[in-house]
CSV table of C-alpha atoms and ligand atoms in Angstrom, one decimal:
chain,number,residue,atom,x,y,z
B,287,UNK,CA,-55.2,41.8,23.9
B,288,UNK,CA,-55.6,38.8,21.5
B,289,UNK,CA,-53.8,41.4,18.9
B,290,UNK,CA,-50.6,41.5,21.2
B,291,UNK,CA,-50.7,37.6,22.1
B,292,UNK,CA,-51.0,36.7,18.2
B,293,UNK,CA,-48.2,39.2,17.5
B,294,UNK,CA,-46.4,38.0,20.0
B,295,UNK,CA,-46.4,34.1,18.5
B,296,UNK,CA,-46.0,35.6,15.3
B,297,UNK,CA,-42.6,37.0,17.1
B,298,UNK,CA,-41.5,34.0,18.8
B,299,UNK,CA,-42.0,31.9,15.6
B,300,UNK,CA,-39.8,34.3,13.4
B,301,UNK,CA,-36.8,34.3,15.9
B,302,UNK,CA,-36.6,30.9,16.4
B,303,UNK,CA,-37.1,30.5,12.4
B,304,UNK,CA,-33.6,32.7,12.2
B,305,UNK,CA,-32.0,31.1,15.1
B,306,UNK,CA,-32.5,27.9,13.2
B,307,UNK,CA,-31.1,29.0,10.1
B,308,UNK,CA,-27.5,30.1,12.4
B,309,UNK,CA,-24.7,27.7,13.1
B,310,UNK,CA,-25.0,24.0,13.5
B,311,UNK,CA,-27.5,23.8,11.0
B,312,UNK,CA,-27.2,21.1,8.0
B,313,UNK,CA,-26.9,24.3,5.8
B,314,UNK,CA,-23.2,25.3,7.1
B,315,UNK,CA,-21.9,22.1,7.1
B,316,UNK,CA,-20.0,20.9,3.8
B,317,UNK,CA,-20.1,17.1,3.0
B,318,UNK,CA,-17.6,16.0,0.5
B,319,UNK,CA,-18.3,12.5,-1.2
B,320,UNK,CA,-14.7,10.2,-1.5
B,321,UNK,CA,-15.0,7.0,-3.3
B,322,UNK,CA,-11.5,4.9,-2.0
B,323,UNK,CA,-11.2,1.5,-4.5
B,324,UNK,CA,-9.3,-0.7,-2.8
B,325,UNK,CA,-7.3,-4.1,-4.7
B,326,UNK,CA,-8.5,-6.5,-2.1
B,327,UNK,CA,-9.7,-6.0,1.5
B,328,UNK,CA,-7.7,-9.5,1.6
B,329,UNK,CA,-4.3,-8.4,2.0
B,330,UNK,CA,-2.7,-8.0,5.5
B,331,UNK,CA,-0.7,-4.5,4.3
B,332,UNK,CA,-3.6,-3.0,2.4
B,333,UNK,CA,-6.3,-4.0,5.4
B,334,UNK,CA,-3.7,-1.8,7.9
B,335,UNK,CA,-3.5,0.8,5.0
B,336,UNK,CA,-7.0,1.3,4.2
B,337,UNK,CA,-8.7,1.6,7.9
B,338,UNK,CA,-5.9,4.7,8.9
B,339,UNK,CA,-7.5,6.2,5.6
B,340,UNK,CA,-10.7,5.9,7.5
B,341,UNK,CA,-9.1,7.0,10.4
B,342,UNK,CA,-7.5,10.0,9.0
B,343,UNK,CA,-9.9,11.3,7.0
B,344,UNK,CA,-12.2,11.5,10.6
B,345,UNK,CA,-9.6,13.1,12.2
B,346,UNK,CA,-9.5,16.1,9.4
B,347,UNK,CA,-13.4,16.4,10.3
B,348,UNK,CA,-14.2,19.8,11.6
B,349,UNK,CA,-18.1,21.2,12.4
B,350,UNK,CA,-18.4,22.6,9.1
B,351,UNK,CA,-16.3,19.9,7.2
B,352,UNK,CA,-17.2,16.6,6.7
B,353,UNK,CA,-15.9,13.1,4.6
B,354,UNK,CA,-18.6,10.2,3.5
B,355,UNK,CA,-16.0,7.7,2.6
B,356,UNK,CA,-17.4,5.1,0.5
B,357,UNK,CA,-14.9,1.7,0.3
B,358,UNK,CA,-15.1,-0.8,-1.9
B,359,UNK,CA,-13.2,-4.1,-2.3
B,360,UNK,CA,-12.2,-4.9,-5.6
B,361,UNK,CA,-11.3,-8.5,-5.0
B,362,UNK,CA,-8.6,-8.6,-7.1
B,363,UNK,CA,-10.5,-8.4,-10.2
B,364,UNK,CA,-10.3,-5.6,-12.7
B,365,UNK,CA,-13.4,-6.0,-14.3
B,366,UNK,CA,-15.2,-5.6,-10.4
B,367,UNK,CA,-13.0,-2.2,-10.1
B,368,UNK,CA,-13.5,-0.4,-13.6
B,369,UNK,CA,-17.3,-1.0,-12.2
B,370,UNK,CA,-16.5,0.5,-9.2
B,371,UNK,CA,-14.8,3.5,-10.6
B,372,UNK,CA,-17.9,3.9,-13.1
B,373,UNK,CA,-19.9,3.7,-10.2
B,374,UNK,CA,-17.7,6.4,-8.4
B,375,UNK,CA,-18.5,8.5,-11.4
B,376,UNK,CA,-22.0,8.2,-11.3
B,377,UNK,CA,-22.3,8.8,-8.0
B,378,UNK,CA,-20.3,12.0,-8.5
B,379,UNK,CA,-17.5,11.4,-5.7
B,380,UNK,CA,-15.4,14.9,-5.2
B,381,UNK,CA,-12.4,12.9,-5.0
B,382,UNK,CA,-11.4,8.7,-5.7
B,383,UNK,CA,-8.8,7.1,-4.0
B,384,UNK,CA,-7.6,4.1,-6.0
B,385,UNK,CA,-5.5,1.2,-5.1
B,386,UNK,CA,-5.7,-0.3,-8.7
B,387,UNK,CA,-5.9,-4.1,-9.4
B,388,UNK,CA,-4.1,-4.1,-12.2
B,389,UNK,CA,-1.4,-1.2,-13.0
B,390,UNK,CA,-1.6,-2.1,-16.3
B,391,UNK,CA,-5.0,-0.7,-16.3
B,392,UNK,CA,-4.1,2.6,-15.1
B,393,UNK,CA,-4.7,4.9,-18.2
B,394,UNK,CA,-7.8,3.5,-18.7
B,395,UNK,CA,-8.9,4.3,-15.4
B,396,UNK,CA,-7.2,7.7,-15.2
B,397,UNK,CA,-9.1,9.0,-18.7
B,398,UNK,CA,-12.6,8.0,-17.6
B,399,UNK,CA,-11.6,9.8,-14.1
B,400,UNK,CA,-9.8,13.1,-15.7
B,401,UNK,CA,-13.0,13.3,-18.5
B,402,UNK,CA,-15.5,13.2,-15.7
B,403,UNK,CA,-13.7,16.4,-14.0
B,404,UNK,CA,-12.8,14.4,-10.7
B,405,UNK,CA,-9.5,14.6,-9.2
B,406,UNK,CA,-7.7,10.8,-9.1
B,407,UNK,CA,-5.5,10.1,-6.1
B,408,UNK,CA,-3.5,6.2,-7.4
B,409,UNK,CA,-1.7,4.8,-4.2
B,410,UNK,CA,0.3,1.6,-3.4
B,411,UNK,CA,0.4,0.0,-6.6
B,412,UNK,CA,2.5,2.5,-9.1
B,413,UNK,CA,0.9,3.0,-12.4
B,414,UNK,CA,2.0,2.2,-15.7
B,415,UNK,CA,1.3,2.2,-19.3
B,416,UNK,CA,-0.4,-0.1,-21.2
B,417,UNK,CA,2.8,-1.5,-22.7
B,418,UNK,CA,3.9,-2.3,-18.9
B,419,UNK,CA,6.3,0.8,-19.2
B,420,UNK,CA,8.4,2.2,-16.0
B,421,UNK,CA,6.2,5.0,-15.1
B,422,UNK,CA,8.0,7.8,-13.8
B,423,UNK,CA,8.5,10.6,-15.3
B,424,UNK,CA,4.8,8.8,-15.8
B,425,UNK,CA,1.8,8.2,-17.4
B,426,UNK,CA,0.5,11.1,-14.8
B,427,UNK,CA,0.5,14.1,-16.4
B,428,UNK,CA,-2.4,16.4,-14.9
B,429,UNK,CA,-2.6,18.1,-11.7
B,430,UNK,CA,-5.7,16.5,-11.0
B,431,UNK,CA,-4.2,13.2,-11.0
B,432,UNK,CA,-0.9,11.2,-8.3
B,433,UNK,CA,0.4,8.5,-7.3
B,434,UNK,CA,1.1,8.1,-3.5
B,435,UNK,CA,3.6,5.2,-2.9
B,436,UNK,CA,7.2,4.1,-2.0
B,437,UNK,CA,9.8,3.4,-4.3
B,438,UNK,CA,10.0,-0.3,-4.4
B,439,UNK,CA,13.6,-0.5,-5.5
B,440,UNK,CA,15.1,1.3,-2.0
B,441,UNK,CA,12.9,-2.1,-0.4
B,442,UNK,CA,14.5,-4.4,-2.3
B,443,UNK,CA,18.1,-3.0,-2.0
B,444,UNK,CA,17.2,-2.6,1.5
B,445,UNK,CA,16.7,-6.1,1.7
B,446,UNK,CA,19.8,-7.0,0.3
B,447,UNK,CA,21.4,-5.0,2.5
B,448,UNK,CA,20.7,-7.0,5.3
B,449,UNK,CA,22.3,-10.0,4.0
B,450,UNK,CA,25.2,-8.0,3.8
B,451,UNK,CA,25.1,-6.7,6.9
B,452,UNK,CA,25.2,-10.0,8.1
B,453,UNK,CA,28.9,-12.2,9.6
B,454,UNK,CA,29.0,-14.3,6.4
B,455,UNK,CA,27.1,-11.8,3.9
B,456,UNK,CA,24.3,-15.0,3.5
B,457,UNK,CA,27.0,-17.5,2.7
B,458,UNK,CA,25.9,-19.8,5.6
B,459,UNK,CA,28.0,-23.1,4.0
B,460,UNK,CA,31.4,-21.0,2.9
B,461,UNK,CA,31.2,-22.2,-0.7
B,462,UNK,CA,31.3,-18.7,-2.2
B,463,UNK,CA,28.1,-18.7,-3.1
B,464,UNK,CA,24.1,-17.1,-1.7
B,465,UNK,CA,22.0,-19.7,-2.9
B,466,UNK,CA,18.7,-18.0,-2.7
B,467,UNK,CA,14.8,-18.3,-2.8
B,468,UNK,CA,12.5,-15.4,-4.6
B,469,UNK,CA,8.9,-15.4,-3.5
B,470,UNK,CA,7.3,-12.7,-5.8
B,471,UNK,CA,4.0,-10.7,-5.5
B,472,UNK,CA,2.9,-10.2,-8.6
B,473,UNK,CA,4.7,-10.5,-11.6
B,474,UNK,CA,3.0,-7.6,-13.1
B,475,UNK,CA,3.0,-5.2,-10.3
B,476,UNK,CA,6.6,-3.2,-10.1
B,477,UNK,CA,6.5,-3.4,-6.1
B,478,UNK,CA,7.0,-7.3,-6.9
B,479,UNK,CA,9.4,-6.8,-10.0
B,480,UNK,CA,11.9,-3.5,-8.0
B,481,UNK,CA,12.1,-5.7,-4.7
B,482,UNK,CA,13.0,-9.1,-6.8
B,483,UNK,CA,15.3,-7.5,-9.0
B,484,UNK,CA,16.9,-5.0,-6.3
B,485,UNK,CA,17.2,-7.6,-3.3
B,486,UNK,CA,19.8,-9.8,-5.6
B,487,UNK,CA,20.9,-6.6,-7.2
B,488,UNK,CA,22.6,-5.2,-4.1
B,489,UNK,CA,24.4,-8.3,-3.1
B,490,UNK,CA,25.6,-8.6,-6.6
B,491,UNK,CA,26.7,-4.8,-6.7
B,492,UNK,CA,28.5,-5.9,-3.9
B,493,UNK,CA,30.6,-8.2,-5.3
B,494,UNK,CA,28.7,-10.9,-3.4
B,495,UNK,CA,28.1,-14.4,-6.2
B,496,UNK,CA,24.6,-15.8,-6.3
B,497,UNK,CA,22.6,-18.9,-7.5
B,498,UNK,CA,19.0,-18.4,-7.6
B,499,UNK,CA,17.6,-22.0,-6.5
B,500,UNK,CA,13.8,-21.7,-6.9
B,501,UNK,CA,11.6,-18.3,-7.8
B,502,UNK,CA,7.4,-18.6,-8.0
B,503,UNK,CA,5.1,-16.4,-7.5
B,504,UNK,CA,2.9,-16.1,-4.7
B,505,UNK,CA,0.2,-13.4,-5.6
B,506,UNK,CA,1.4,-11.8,-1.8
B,507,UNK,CA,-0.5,-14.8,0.1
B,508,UNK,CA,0.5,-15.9,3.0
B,509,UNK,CA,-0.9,-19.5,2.3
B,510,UNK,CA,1.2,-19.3,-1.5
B,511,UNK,CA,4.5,-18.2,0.5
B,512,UNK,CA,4.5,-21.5,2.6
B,513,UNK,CA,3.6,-23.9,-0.1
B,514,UNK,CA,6.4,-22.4,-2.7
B,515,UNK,CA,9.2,-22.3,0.7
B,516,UNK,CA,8.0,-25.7,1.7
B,517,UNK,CA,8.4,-27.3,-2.0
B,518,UNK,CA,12.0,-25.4,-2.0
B,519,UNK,CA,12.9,-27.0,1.4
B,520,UNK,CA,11.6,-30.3,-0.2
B,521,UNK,CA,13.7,-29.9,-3.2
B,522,UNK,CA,17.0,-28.2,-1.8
B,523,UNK,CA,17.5,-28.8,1.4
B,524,UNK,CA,20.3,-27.6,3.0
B,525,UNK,CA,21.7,-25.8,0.1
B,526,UNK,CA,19.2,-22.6,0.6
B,527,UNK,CA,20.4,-20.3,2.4
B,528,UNK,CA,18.4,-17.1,1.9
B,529,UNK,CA,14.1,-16.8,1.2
B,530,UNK,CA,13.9,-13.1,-0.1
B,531,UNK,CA,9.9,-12.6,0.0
B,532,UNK,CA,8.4,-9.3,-1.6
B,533,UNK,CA,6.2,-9.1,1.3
B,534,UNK,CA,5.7,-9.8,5.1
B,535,UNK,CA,2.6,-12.0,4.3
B,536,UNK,CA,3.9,-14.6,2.2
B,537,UNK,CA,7.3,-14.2,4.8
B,538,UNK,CA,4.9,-15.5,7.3
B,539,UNK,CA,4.0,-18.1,5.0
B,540,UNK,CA,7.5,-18.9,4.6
B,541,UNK,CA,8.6,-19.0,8.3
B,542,UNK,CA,5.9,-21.6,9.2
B,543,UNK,CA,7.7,-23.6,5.6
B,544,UNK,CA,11.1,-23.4,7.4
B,545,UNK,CA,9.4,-24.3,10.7
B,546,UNK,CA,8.1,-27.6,9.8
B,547,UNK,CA,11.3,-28.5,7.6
B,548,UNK,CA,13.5,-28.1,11.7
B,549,UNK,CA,15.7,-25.3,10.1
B,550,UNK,CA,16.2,-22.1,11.9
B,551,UNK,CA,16.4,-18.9,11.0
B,552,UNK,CA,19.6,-17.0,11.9
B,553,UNK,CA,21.7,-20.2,12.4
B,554,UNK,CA,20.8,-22.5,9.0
B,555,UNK,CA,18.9,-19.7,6.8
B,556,UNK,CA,17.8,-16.5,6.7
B,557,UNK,CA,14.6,-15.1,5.8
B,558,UNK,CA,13.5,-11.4,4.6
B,559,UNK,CA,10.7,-9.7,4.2
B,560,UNK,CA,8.9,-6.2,3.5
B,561,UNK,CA,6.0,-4.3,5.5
B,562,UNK,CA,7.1,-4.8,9.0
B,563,UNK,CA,3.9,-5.9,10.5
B,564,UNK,CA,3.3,-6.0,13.9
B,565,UNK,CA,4.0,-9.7,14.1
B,566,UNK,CA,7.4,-9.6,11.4
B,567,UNK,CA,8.9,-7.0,14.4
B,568,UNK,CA,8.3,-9.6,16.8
B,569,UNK,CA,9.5,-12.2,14.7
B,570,UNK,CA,12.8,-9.6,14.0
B,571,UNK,CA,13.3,-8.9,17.8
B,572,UNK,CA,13.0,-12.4,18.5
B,573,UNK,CA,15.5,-13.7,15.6
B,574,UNK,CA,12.8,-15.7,13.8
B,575,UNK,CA,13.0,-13.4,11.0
B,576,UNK,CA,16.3,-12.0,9.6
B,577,UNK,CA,14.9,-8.3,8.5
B,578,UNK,CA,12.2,-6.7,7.0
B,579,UNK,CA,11.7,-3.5,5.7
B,580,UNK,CA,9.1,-0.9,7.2
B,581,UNK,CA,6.3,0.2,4.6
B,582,UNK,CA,4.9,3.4,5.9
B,583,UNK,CA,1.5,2.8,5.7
B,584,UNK,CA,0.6,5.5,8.1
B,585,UNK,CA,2.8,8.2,5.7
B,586,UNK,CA,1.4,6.6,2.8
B,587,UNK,CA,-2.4,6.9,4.0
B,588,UNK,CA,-1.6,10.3,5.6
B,589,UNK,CA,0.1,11.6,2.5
B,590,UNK,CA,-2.8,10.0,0.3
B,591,UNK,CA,-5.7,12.0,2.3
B,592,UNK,CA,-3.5,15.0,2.8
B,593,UNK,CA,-3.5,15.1,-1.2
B,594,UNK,CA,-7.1,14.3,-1.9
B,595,UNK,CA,-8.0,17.0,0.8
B,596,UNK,CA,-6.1,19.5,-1.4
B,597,UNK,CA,-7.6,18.4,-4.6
B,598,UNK,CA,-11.2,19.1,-2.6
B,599,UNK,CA,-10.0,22.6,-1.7
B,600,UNK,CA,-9.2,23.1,-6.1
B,601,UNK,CA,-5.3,22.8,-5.2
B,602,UNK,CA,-3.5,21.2,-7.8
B,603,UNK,CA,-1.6,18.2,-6.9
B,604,UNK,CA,2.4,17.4,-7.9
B,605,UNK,CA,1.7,13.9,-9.6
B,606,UNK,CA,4.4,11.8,-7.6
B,607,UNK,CA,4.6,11.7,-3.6
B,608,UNK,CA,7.1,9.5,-2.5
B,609,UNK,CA,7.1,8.2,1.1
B,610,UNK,CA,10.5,6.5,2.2
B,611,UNK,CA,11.2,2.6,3.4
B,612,UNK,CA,13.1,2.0,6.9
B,613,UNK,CA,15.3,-0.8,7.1
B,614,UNK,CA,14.5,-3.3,10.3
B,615,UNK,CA,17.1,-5.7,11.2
B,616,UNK,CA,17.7,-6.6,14.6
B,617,UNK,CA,20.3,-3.7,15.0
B,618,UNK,CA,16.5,-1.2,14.4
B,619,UNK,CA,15.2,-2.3,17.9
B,620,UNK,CA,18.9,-0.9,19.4
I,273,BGC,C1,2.9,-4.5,0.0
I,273,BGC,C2,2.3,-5.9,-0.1
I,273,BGC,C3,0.9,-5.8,-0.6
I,273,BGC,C4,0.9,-5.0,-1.9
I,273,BGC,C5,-0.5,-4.7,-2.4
I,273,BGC,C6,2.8,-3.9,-1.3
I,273,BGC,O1,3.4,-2.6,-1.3
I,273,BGC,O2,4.2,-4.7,0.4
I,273,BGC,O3,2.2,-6.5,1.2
I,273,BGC,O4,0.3,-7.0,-0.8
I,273,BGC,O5,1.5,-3.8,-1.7
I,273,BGC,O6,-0.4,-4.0,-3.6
């Protein structure tokens, strides 16, 4: 009898040994490490941006498959990011995001990344050569390396073509003239440098003349944005008629300028940004803001997990994925 009741445990023991080793254990399920380096966590478009990579990634999660995301904020500061990234490395990540701080910085990056056999996924700020170099057809030249972005230029004309869209084309005091303001991001980053350029560009292209009063650089800061608009206002007066900003932050910055200085928008001046934020539509609908121009952030992050989730399955990866701009003017809300 004790025989039978001992071989009986033994019994009971194996079987649940093996029903433990069956589905739902930690054995089946596959974890895959992704380091995401992000610029700044202090930037309105990048904050929106980086949580739907969060959300994303959890929504690709299955019982067998899941994503540790480690995020790290590179607080604008290259030196803090190539420590990151070395970090990334040492942790063996299966895939990086990267949102570099400095573009310039990209190969430098993208070798230490490529010779430690992990694929690179660059988005939002396009990389470039060391020489400041347009980059496409690109620096990127290894299907374990992208860039996921939007091309800056179709904001900037987008911009511009507001303006024209508008009665008077921007020429608010009929003297034949857009006298303009140019907030600009980042002088080295070529979402700043397409959007100044291409803003002016397609009035010009237009046949439209222009004077460009006052251009500064505001790093993308909404606080920067209102204290360059405000000097402007100080200094010109009446004679702007246009603020082009590179981005909806610093636009915001710039509304609260024109605010305090009792001009309005749509009657006196007109003011554009890019981004759309939740707040810029209002301001749009409301005629506060002239136009702004939508940057998909939810394509962008979509596209930018979509890749990485390739690279993780040994697909190689095209090295550009281009999401597009939508123009928002008034005439977007119908
Ligand atoms: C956005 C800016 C943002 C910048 C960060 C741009 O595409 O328009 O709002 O500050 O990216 O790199």
């Amino acid at each position: 009898m004790k025989k039978i009741i001992a071989l009986a445990l033994v019994l009971v023991m194996v079987l649940s040994l093996a029903a433990c080793g069956s589905s739902g254990s930690s054995n089946d399920v596959k974890t895959y490490k992704v380091g995401v380096a992000i610029y700044q966590y202090n930037d309105n478009f990048m904050t929106l941006y980086r949580q739907e990579i969060e959300n994303y990634f959890k929504t690709l999660e299955t019982d067998t498959v899941k994503y540790e995301i480690t995020m790290v904020d590179g607080k604008n500061d290259m030196g803090e990011q190539t420590n990151q990234i070395d970090t990334f490395i040492t942790q063996k990540m299966d895939v990086i995001i990267c949102n570099l701080v400095q573009t310039s910085s990209a190969e430098v990056i993208i070798d230490k990344v490529v010779a430690a056999g992990i694929p690179l996924v660059l988005i939002n700020r396009e990389p470039l050569g060391d020489n400041g170099d347009e980059s496409y057809p690109g620096i990127i030249n290894n299907d374990k390396v992208c860039y996921v972005g939007a091309d800056a230029r179709q904001s900037g004309t987008y911009q511009g073509e507001i303006v024209l869209a508008l009665d008077n084309k921007g020429d608010i005091n009929g003297d034949g003239v857009v006298s303009y303001v140019m907030v600009v991001g980042d002088p080295e980053n070529p979402d700043a440098q397409y959007r100044t350029e291409y803003s002016v560009k397609a009035l010009t292209d237009a046949g439209v003349q222009v004077k460009e009063l006052v251009k500064n650089v505001g790093n993308w800061d909404q606080t920067k944005g209102q204290e360059i608009v405000a000097a402007a206002l100080a200094q010109y007066g009446d004679e702007i008629e246009v603020v082009f900003c590179n981005n909806d932050g610093m636009a915001l910055g710039a509304a609260a300028a024109i605010q305090a200085a009792g001009r309005t928008v749509g009657q006196d001046i007109y003011l554009l940004g890019v981004d759309a934020l939740d707040e810029c539509q209002e301001m749009v609908q409301k005629g506060t803001m002239t136009g702004t121009v939508l940057n998909d952030h939810i394509g962008q992050s979509h596209t930018a997990v979509d890749v990485a989730v390739k690279a993780l399955n040994g697909e190689p990866m095209d090295n550009y994925y281009w999401v597009d701009y939508v123009k928002v003017d008034a005439s977007y809300f119908g």
